[in-house]
Amino acid sequence: MTGGNSFNGLLIVALIAVAAPLLAAAIPRIKIPAVVLEIVAGIVVGPSVLGWVDIDQPITVLALVGLAFLLFLAGLEIDLTALRGDLLRLPLLGFALTLAIGFAAGIGFDVAGWVDSPMFVAIALAATSLGLIVPVLKDVGHAESPLGRYTIAGATIADFGAVILLSLFFSESEGGTASRLITLGLFVAVIAVVGLVLARAGRSIRLDAVLVRLQDTTAEIRVRIAVALLIGFVALAAKVGLETILGAFIAGALLGIVDRDAMSHPNFRLKLDAVGYGFVIPVFFVTSGLRFDLDALTENPSALGRVPLFLAALLAARGIPAWLYRHKLGRDGTIVAALLQATSLPFIVTASEIGVAIGAIRAVTAAALVTAGLLSVVIFPPIALGLLRRESRGADDVPAETGPGFEFVTGDPLPTNN
C-alpha cells in the first residue's frame, strides 16, 4: 500500500500512537499498557495480518530514533549515587544469579533446538523495563520506599548490565569479544572526559545564565544539548563497533549525573519525555509490531508452546533474585519486587531483533520471546499492584511495627552498609 518514501504508512503509525493510550484509558479495569496496544496494533496493520503498512524509509528512521530515545530516557532514570551499601551489593548478586538462571534456561532451550546460544538467552532475559516499573511505583507512592528503592536498584543494575553484555558478546559489528572489551574501555574513557567537560561547563555562572535565559524560549537549548549528546554518543558507539543502544543508554545516564540542578529548569525532563513518549518512542513500538513475524509463531506447531516457557524463564531469571531482598521487604514485598523485576519488553524487542540479525536465534524464537515480554507487561505489574493495594489497606489497621513483615509500606529510610 505504501511506496518507498510515502508518508501514508507513517500516518497510520501516528494514528495508532494516538489511539493506543486513549483506548488504554477507556478500559482502566483491564490495565493494558499503551505500549502493548501499540505493538499489537502494529502486528494487525502490518504484513502479518492486514498488510496496510510496510516499513519504509520514514518509518525506519523514526523507529531508530525512537529506540535511541527510549534507551536514553531509561538511562536518565538511573541514579548511580543511590547505589551503595546493600542497595548495590544485593542487586549485583541478584544480577549474577539472573545470568546463571538465564544461562541454565538457555541450555535447556538449546538442547530443544530453539536457540543457538544459551548466553544470548541469558542476556535477553536479564533486563527489567525500568521505564515501565518506575511510573508504576511512583503512581502508588512507593518509589521512595524500601520496596521501590530495591526494585529500582535491581532494575538499574539489570538494564545497565544487559546493555553492556549485549554490546560485548552479540554486536552486529565485526571483531571478537576481546577487541570489543578494549573498545568499550576507550568508549568509557571518552564518556568520562565528556562528563568532566559538561560538569565543569555546568559550574560556569556565565554559561548557566545563558542556558537559563534560552531554555524556555524557541531555542529550547537544554533539549537541543540533550539531543546532541544522544546522537553524538550513538554515532560514536556505531563508529567504534559497539551497539548503538549502548551509546543511547550511556548518554542518558551521563546526563542524569551531570544535570543535578533541576530547580533552575523544572520543565527540562518533562520536555524530554514529551519529545520521546509523545513522538518517536511510539513509532518504535508500532514498528516492532510491524516487524513481528506472526506467521512464524502460528505456523510452527511448537512455537506457541514456547511462549509460556519463555515467560516462566523470565519470571525465574528476574524474580528469583528478589529473594535476596526478603529480610528488607518481607514476604509480600519480595513477591511484589519479583513481579516488577520480571517485567521486561523494550530490551527483549531490541535483543530479539539483534539476535535474528546475527543468527543467535531464529525468527520463530524471537517472536515467542517478544510475546513472552508482552505478556510480562500485561500480567506481572497488575498482580504486583493488587498486592500493594491490598497490603496498603491492611496497613491502615495494623501498626507498621507489628505488621506481618511489610516494611515497604512505611517508606522508612533504608539501612546501608557503607
Short mmCIF file of C-alpha atoms in Angstrom, two decimals:
data_model
loop_
_atom_site.label_atom_id
_atom_site.label_comp_id
_atom_site.label_asym_id
_atom_site.label_seq_id
_atom_site.Cartn_x
_atom_site.Cartn_y
_atom_site.Cartn_z
CA MET A 1 0.00 0.00 0.00
CA THR A 2 2.88 2.35 0.76
CA GLY A 3 5.65 3.45 -1.53
CA GLY A 4 9.34 3.81 -0.68
CA ASN A 5 9.12 7.39 0.55
CA SER A 6 5.37 7.64 1.11
CA PHE A 7 4.10 9.07 4.37
CA ASN A 8 0.86 7.09 4.24
CA GLY A 9 2.29 4.33 6.40
CA LEU A 10 3.70 6.84 8.86
CA LEU A 11 0.26 8.44 9.11
CA ILE A 12 -1.26 5.11 10.14
CA VAL A 13 1.54 4.65 12.69
CA ALA A 14 0.87 8.13 14.08
CA LEU A 15 -2.87 7.41 14.36
CA ILE A 16 -2.11 4.19 16.26
CA ALA A 17 0.13 6.19 18.61
CA VAL A 18 -2.81 8.50 19.33
CA ALA A 19 -5.41 5.76 19.68
CA ALA A 20 -3.43 3.37 21.93
CA PRO A 21 -3.31 5.49 25.12
CA LEU A 22 -6.89 6.65 24.59
CA LEU A 23 -8.05 3.05 24.35
CA ALA A 24 -5.97 2.08 27.39
CA ALA A 25 -7.57 4.92 29.37
CA ALA A 26 -11.04 3.94 28.19
CA ILE A 27 -10.75 0.44 29.69
CA PRO A 28 -9.00 1.10 33.02
CA ARG A 29 -10.11 -2.17 34.60
CA ILE A 30 -8.09 -4.25 32.15
CA LYS A 31 -4.86 -2.32 32.88
CA ILE A 32 -3.22 -2.90 29.48
CA PRO A 33 -0.22 -0.60 28.97
CA ALA A 34 -0.36 1.54 25.85
CA VAL A 35 2.93 0.07 24.57
CA VAL A 36 1.30 -3.36 24.36
CA LEU A 37 -1.59 -1.94 22.34
CA GLU A 38 0.89 -0.16 20.06
CA ILE A 39 2.76 -3.38 19.31
CA VAL A 40 -0.44 -5.39 18.81
CA ALA A 41 -1.87 -2.71 16.51
CA GLY A 42 1.39 -2.76 14.55
CA ILE A 43 1.01 -6.52 14.10
CA VAL A 44 -2.57 -6.09 12.88
CA VAL A 45 -1.87 -3.37 10.29
CA GLY A 46 1.47 -4.86 9.26
CA PRO A 47 2.44 -7.50 6.71
CA SER A 48 1.46 -10.39 9.01
CA VAL A 49 -2.28 -9.55 9.03
CA LEU A 50 -3.88 -6.69 7.05
CA GLY A 51 -0.83 -5.56 5.10
CA TRP A 52 -1.76 -1.89 5.28
CA VAL A 53 1.72 -0.67 6.26
CA ASP A 54 5.18 -1.59 5.04
CA ILE A 55 8.31 -0.45 6.83
CA ASP A 56 9.57 2.31 4.52
CA GLN A 57 12.31 4.88 4.97
CA PRO A 58 10.43 7.47 7.09
CA ILE A 59 9.19 4.77 9.49
CA THR A 60 12.63 3.15 9.68
CA VAL A 61 14.39 6.41 10.55
CA LEU A 62 11.87 7.48 13.18
CA ALA A 63 11.81 3.98 14.71
CA LEU A 64 15.59 4.06 15.10
CA VAL A 65 15.37 7.49 16.74
CA GLY A 66 12.57 6.17 18.95
CA LEU A 67 14.68 3.24 20.12
CA ALA A 68 17.58 5.56 20.87
CA PHE A 69 15.32 7.94 22.79
CA LEU A 70 13.77 5.06 24.75
CA LEU A 71 17.18 3.86 25.91
CA PHE A 72 18.25 7.48 26.52
CA LEU A 73 15.29 8.12 28.84
CA ALA A 74 15.88 4.77 30.57
CA GLY A 75 19.46 5.84 31.26
CA LEU A 76 18.18 9.17 32.52
CA GLU A 77 16.13 7.32 35.17
CA ILE A 78 19.31 5.87 36.68
CA ASP A 79 20.56 7.38 39.92
CA LEU A 80 24.04 5.94 40.40
CA THR A 81 24.56 7.98 43.57
CA ALA A 82 21.85 5.91 45.30
CA LEU A 83 23.65 2.63 44.59
CA ARG A 84 25.68 1.99 47.72
CA GLY A 85 25.74 -0.49 50.56
CA ASP A 86 23.05 -3.15 50.32
CA LEU A 87 21.37 -1.21 47.51
CA LEU A 88 24.42 -2.03 45.38
CA ARG A 89 25.54 -5.37 46.81
CA LEU A 90 22.20 -7.20 46.71
CA PRO A 91 21.19 -6.13 43.16
CA LEU A 92 24.67 -7.09 41.91
CA LEU A 93 24.33 -10.53 43.48
CA GLY A 94 20.84 -10.73 42.02
CA PHE A 95 22.10 -9.88 38.54
CA ALA A 96 24.75 -12.60 38.75
CA LEU A 97 22.03 -15.04 39.82
CA THR A 98 19.84 -13.83 36.93
CA LEU A 99 22.58 -14.63 34.42
CA ALA A 100 23.11 -18.08 35.96
CA ILE A 101 19.39 -18.92 35.83
CA GLY A 102 19.06 -17.48 32.33
CA PHE A 103 22.06 -19.47 31.11
CA ALA A 104 20.61 -22.66 32.57
CA ALA A 105 17.33 -21.95 30.80
CA GLY A 106 19.27 -21.19 27.61
CA ILE A 107 20.98 -24.58 27.79
CA GLY A 108 17.58 -26.24 28.00
CA PHE A 109 16.28 -24.24 25.04
CA ASP A 110 19.49 -25.06 23.12
CA VAL A 111 19.00 -28.78 23.75
CA ALA A 112 15.44 -28.42 22.45
CA GLY A 113 16.84 -26.82 19.29
CA TRP A 114 15.12 -23.47 19.85
CA VAL A 115 18.22 -21.29 20.20
CA ASP A 116 21.84 -21.38 19.10
CA SER A 117 23.35 -19.51 22.06
CA PRO A 118 22.45 -20.07 25.74
CA MET A 119 24.40 -16.92 26.63
CA PHE A 120 22.20 -14.84 24.35
CA VAL A 121 19.11 -16.17 26.11
CA ALA A 122 20.65 -15.31 29.50
CA ILE A 123 21.29 -11.73 28.41
CA ALA A 124 17.90 -11.35 26.73
CA LEU A 125 16.17 -12.42 29.96
CA ALA A 126 18.39 -10.25 32.17
CA ALA A 127 16.85 -6.79 31.80
CA THR A 128 13.93 -5.14 33.57
CA SER A 129 11.84 -2.42 31.91
CA LEU A 130 12.98 0.46 34.11
CA GLY A 131 10.86 2.89 32.12
CA LEU A 132 7.75 0.81 32.87
CA ILE A 133 8.18 -0.05 36.56
CA VAL A 134 9.29 3.39 37.76
CA PRO A 135 5.96 5.02 36.77
CA VAL A 136 4.10 2.10 38.39
CA LEU A 137 5.94 2.61 41.68
CA LYS A 138 5.51 6.39 41.51
CA ASP A 139 1.78 6.10 40.86
CA VAL A 140 1.27 4.08 44.07
CA GLY A 141 3.66 6.21 46.14
CA HIS A 142 6.36 3.56 46.60
CA ALA A 143 9.20 4.99 44.50
CA GLU A 144 10.99 6.20 47.65
CA SER A 145 10.03 3.31 49.92
CA PRO A 146 12.41 0.39 50.58
CA LEU A 147 10.40 -1.68 48.10
CA GLY A 148 10.77 0.95 45.41
CA ARG A 149 14.45 1.56 46.10
CA TYR A 150 15.45 -2.09 45.95
CA THR A 151 13.30 -2.76 42.88
CA ILE A 152 14.63 0.29 41.04
CA ALA A 153 18.20 -0.54 42.08
CA GLY A 154 17.77 -4.09 40.79
CA ALA A 155 16.29 -2.82 37.51
CA THR A 156 19.11 -0.27 37.15
CA ILE A 157 21.85 -2.88 37.53
CA ALA A 158 19.97 -5.28 35.24
CA ASP A 159 19.42 -2.74 32.46
CA PHE A 160 22.99 -1.45 32.63
CA GLY A 161 24.49 -4.92 32.70
CA ALA A 162 22.26 -6.33 29.95
CA VAL A 163 23.01 -3.47 27.53
CA ILE A 164 26.76 -3.75 28.12
CA LEU A 165 26.82 -7.55 27.80
CA LEU A 166 24.73 -7.47 24.63
CA SER A 167 27.16 -4.96 23.11
CA LEU A 168 30.18 -7.04 24.14
CA PHE A 169 29.06 -10.50 23.10
CA PHE A 170 26.41 -10.06 20.44
CA SER A 171 27.17 -6.94 18.45
CA GLU A 172 26.36 -6.92 14.75
CA SER A 173 29.80 -5.41 14.06
CA GLU A 174 32.90 -7.42 13.30
CA GLY A 175 35.56 -8.24 15.87
CA GLY A 176 35.90 -10.55 18.83
CA THR A 177 34.89 -10.04 22.43
CA ALA A 178 38.42 -9.04 23.47
CA SER A 179 38.60 -6.27 20.89
CA ARG A 180 35.13 -5.09 21.88
CA LEU A 181 36.22 -5.02 25.53
CA ILE A 182 39.15 -2.77 24.64
CA THR A 183 36.83 -0.63 22.56
CA LEU A 184 34.38 -0.42 25.45
CA GLY A 185 37.20 0.75 27.73
CA LEU A 186 38.09 3.51 25.30
CA PHE A 187 34.42 4.39 24.96
CA VAL A 188 34.11 4.70 28.73
CA ALA A 189 37.22 6.92 28.79
CA VAL A 190 35.65 9.24 26.22
CA ILE A 191 32.45 9.30 28.27
CA ALA A 192 34.41 10.25 31.38
CA VAL A 193 36.12 13.12 29.54
CA VAL A 194 32.81 14.39 28.13
CA GLY A 195 31.25 14.13 31.58
CA LEU A 196 34.03 16.16 33.17
CA VAL A 197 33.73 18.81 30.46
CA LEU A 198 29.96 19.04 30.90
CA ALA A 199 30.27 19.16 34.71
CA ARG A 200 32.85 21.94 34.52
CA ALA A 201 30.75 23.87 32.00
CA GLY A 202 27.73 23.48 34.27
CA ARG A 203 29.58 25.28 37.06
CA SER A 204 30.19 28.31 34.88
CA ILE A 205 27.97 31.12 36.16
CA ARG A 206 28.02 32.95 32.83
CA LEU A 207 27.13 29.84 30.80
CA ASP A 208 24.44 28.85 33.28
CA ALA A 209 22.85 32.28 32.94
CA VAL A 210 22.75 31.85 29.15
CA LEU A 211 21.19 28.40 29.45
CA VAL A 212 18.53 29.64 31.85
CA ARG A 213 17.72 32.54 29.52
CA LEU A 214 17.35 30.27 26.47
CA GLN A 215 15.88 27.12 27.99
CA ASP A 216 12.21 28.12 27.77
CA THR A 217 12.37 30.10 24.53
CA THR A 218 12.09 28.74 21.00
CA ALA A 219 15.80 27.91 21.30
CA GLU A 220 14.97 25.14 23.86
CA ILE A 221 18.71 25.00 24.42
CA ARG A 222 18.76 22.29 27.07
CA VAL A 223 16.67 19.95 24.92
CA ARG A 224 18.96 20.62 21.95
CA ILE A 225 22.04 19.86 24.05
CA ALA A 226 20.45 16.61 25.27
CA VAL A 227 19.59 15.54 21.72
CA ALA A 228 23.09 16.41 20.51
CA LEU A 229 24.57 14.35 23.36
CA LEU A 230 22.30 11.43 22.47
CA ILE A 231 23.11 11.49 18.76
CA GLY A 232 26.80 12.04 19.45
CA PHE A 233 27.09 9.00 21.70
CA VAL A 234 25.01 6.83 19.37
CA ALA A 235 27.22 7.85 16.43
CA LEU A 236 30.38 7.23 18.48
CA ALA A 237 29.19 3.79 19.56
CA ALA A 238 28.38 2.86 15.96
CA LYS A 239 31.71 4.24 14.75
CA VAL A 240 33.81 2.15 17.14
CA GLY A 241 31.77 -1.02 16.59
CA LEU A 242 29.55 -1.10 19.68
CA GLU A 243 25.77 -1.38 19.69
CA THR A 244 24.07 1.98 19.26
CA ILE A 245 21.73 1.15 22.15
CA LEU A 246 24.76 1.33 24.46
CA GLY A 247 25.54 4.86 23.28
CA ALA A 248 21.94 5.98 23.84
CA PHE A 249 21.75 4.39 27.29
CA ILE A 250 25.09 5.85 28.41
CA ALA A 251 24.11 9.29 27.10
CA GLY A 252 21.03 9.27 29.33
CA ALA A 253 22.96 8.03 32.35
CA LEU A 254 25.65 10.68 31.86
CA LEU A 255 23.09 13.46 31.51
CA GLY A 256 21.42 12.24 34.69
CA ILE A 257 24.74 12.51 36.54
CA VAL A 258 25.79 15.97 35.36
CA ASP A 259 22.32 17.52 35.34
CA ARG A 260 21.53 17.60 39.05
CA ASP A 261 20.29 21.17 39.41
CA ALA A 262 16.70 20.57 38.35
CA MET A 263 15.50 23.58 40.36
CA SER A 264 16.67 26.04 37.69
CA HIS A 265 14.99 24.09 34.87
CA PRO A 266 12.00 22.18 36.29
CA ASN A 267 10.44 21.56 32.87
CA PHE A 268 13.53 20.06 31.22
CA ARG A 269 12.78 16.39 31.96
CA LEU A 270 9.12 16.91 31.05
CA LYS A 271 10.17 18.28 27.67
CA LEU A 272 12.40 15.28 27.01
CA ASP A 273 9.54 12.96 27.94
CA ALA A 274 7.28 14.90 25.57
CA VAL A 275 9.70 14.51 22.66
CA GLY A 276 10.29 10.84 23.40
CA TYR A 277 6.96 9.43 24.57
CA GLY A 278 4.91 11.93 22.61
CA PHE A 279 6.61 11.43 19.25
CA VAL A 280 9.37 8.95 18.40
CA ILE A 281 9.06 6.17 21.01
CA PRO A 282 5.52 5.15 19.95
CA VAL A 283 6.84 4.83 16.38
CA PHE A 284 9.42 2.34 17.63
CA PHE A 285 6.83 0.20 19.41
CA VAL A 286 4.38 0.22 16.50
CA THR A 287 7.25 -0.63 14.14
CA SER A 288 8.19 -3.52 16.41
CA GLY A 289 4.69 -4.83 15.78
CA LEU A 290 5.12 -4.31 12.04
CA ARG A 291 8.29 -6.42 12.17
CA PHE A 292 6.70 -9.11 14.33
CA ASP A 293 6.69 -12.42 12.45
CA LEU A 294 3.23 -13.69 13.34
CA ASP A 295 3.39 -16.38 10.65
CA ALA A 296 6.49 -17.88 12.25
CA LEU A 297 4.67 -18.03 15.57
CA THR A 298 1.41 -19.52 14.28
CA GLU A 299 2.64 -21.85 11.55
CA ASN A 300 5.11 -23.73 13.72
CA PRO A 301 3.19 -26.26 15.88
CA SER A 302 5.59 -25.93 18.81
CA ALA A 303 6.03 -22.15 18.60
CA LEU A 304 3.08 -21.16 20.79
CA GLY A 305 4.22 -23.69 23.36
CA ARG A 306 7.48 -21.80 23.71
CA VAL A 307 5.75 -18.64 24.90
CA PRO A 308 4.75 -19.83 28.41
CA LEU A 309 8.17 -21.45 28.82
CA PHE A 310 9.94 -18.20 27.94
CA LEU A 311 7.59 -16.31 30.28
CA ALA A 312 8.38 -18.78 33.08
CA ALA A 313 12.10 -18.43 32.35
CA LEU A 314 11.78 -14.64 32.54
CA LEU A 315 9.94 -14.84 35.86
CA ALA A 316 12.54 -17.26 37.24
CA ALA A 317 15.57 -15.32 35.98
CA ARG A 318 14.40 -11.93 37.24
CA GLY A 319 12.01 -12.96 40.00
CA ILE A 320 14.05 -15.48 41.99
CA PRO A 321 16.89 -12.98 42.67
CA ALA A 322 14.37 -10.76 44.51
CA TRP A 323 14.56 -13.42 47.26
CA LEU A 324 17.78 -11.65 48.29
CA TYR A 325 15.63 -8.71 49.46
CA ARG A 326 13.43 -10.81 51.76
CA HIS A 327 14.99 -9.54 55.00
CA LYS A 328 14.47 -5.94 53.86
CA LEU A 329 11.00 -6.20 52.35
CA GLY A 330 9.25 -9.13 53.96
CA ARG A 331 7.49 -11.92 52.10
CA ASP A 332 4.87 -9.94 50.19
CA GLY A 333 7.27 -7.10 49.42
CA THR A 334 9.66 -9.64 47.94
CA ILE A 335 6.88 -11.09 45.77
CA VAL A 336 5.99 -7.61 44.51
CA ALA A 337 9.65 -6.87 43.73
CA ALA A 338 9.96 -10.21 41.92
CA LEU A 339 6.96 -9.49 39.71
CA LEU A 340 8.11 -5.97 38.85
CA GLN A 341 11.68 -7.09 38.16
CA ALA A 342 10.32 -9.75 35.78
CA THR A 343 8.55 -7.09 33.71
CA SER A 344 10.54 -6.69 30.50
CA LEU A 345 9.65 -5.65 26.96
CA PRO A 346 11.75 -2.94 25.23
CA PHE A 347 15.07 -4.73 25.76
CA ILE A 348 13.62 -8.09 24.70
CA VAL A 349 12.29 -6.49 21.50
CA THR A 350 15.69 -4.92 20.79
CA ALA A 351 17.70 -8.01 21.70
CA SER A 352 15.44 -10.24 19.60
CA GLU A 353 15.97 -8.10 16.52
CA ILE A 354 19.75 -8.19 17.04
CA GLY A 355 19.65 -11.94 17.74
CA VAL A 356 17.85 -12.67 14.47
CA ALA A 357 20.24 -10.39 12.54
CA ILE A 358 23.37 -12.19 13.83
CA GLY A 359 21.87 -15.68 13.77
CA ALA A 360 21.83 -16.23 17.54
CA ILE A 361 18.12 -17.07 17.47
CA ARG A 362 15.59 -17.92 14.78
CA ALA A 363 12.66 -15.73 13.79
CA VAL A 364 10.16 -18.06 15.45
CA THR A 365 12.10 -17.92 18.72
CA ALA A 366 12.28 -14.13 18.52
CA ALA A 367 8.51 -13.96 18.05
CA ALA A 368 7.97 -16.22 21.08
CA LEU A 369 10.37 -14.14 23.18
CA VAL A 370 8.64 -10.88 22.28
CA THR A 371 5.25 -12.44 23.02
CA ALA A 372 6.53 -13.51 26.44
CA GLY A 373 7.71 -9.93 27.03
CA LEU A 374 4.29 -8.60 26.06
CA LEU A 375 2.62 -10.98 28.50
CA SER A 376 5.04 -9.98 31.28
CA VAL A 377 3.94 -6.35 30.90
CA VAL A 378 0.26 -7.30 30.85
CA ILE A 379 0.32 -9.83 33.72
CA PHE A 380 3.02 -9.02 36.28
CA PRO A 381 2.50 -5.29 37.13
CA PRO A 382 -1.28 -5.62 37.73
CA ILE A 383 -0.70 -8.54 40.13
CA ALA A 384 2.01 -6.55 41.92
CA LEU A 385 -0.27 -3.51 42.16
CA GLY A 386 -3.05 -5.68 43.56
CA LEU A 387 -0.75 -6.96 46.31
CA LEU A 388 0.44 -3.44 47.08
CA ARG A 389 -3.06 -2.03 47.36
CA ARG A 390 -4.25 -4.96 49.48
CA GLU A 391 -1.39 -4.64 51.94
CA SER A 392 -1.61 -0.85 51.99
CA ARG A 393 -5.26 -1.15 53.04
CA GLY A 394 -4.26 -3.68 55.68
CA ALA A 395 -1.55 -1.34 56.98
CA ASP A 396 -4.22 1.24 57.82
CA ASP A 397 -5.46 -1.11 60.53
CA VAL A 398 -2.16 -2.65 61.66
CA PRO A 399 0.70 -0.62 63.19
CA ALA A 400 3.76 -0.75 60.96
CA GLU A 401 5.99 -2.15 63.72
CA THR A 402 3.63 -5.08 64.33
CA GLY A 403 2.64 -5.78 60.73
CA PRO A 404 3.49 -9.14 59.19
CA GLY A 405 6.76 -8.13 57.55
CA PHE A 406 5.52 -5.31 55.31
CA GLU A 407 8.33 -2.84 55.93
CA PHE A 408 7.85 -1.38 52.46
CA VAL A 409 4.55 0.23 53.48
CA THR A 410 6.14 2.75 55.80
CA GLY A 411 8.75 4.17 53.45
CA ASP A 412 11.30 4.39 56.29
CA PRO A 413 14.94 5.13 55.39
CA LEU A 414 16.99 2.14 54.33
CA PRO A 415 19.94 0.88 56.35
CA THR A 416 23.09 0.83 54.23
CA ASN A 417 26.45 -0.78 54.78
CA ASN A 418 28.95 1.85 53.73
#
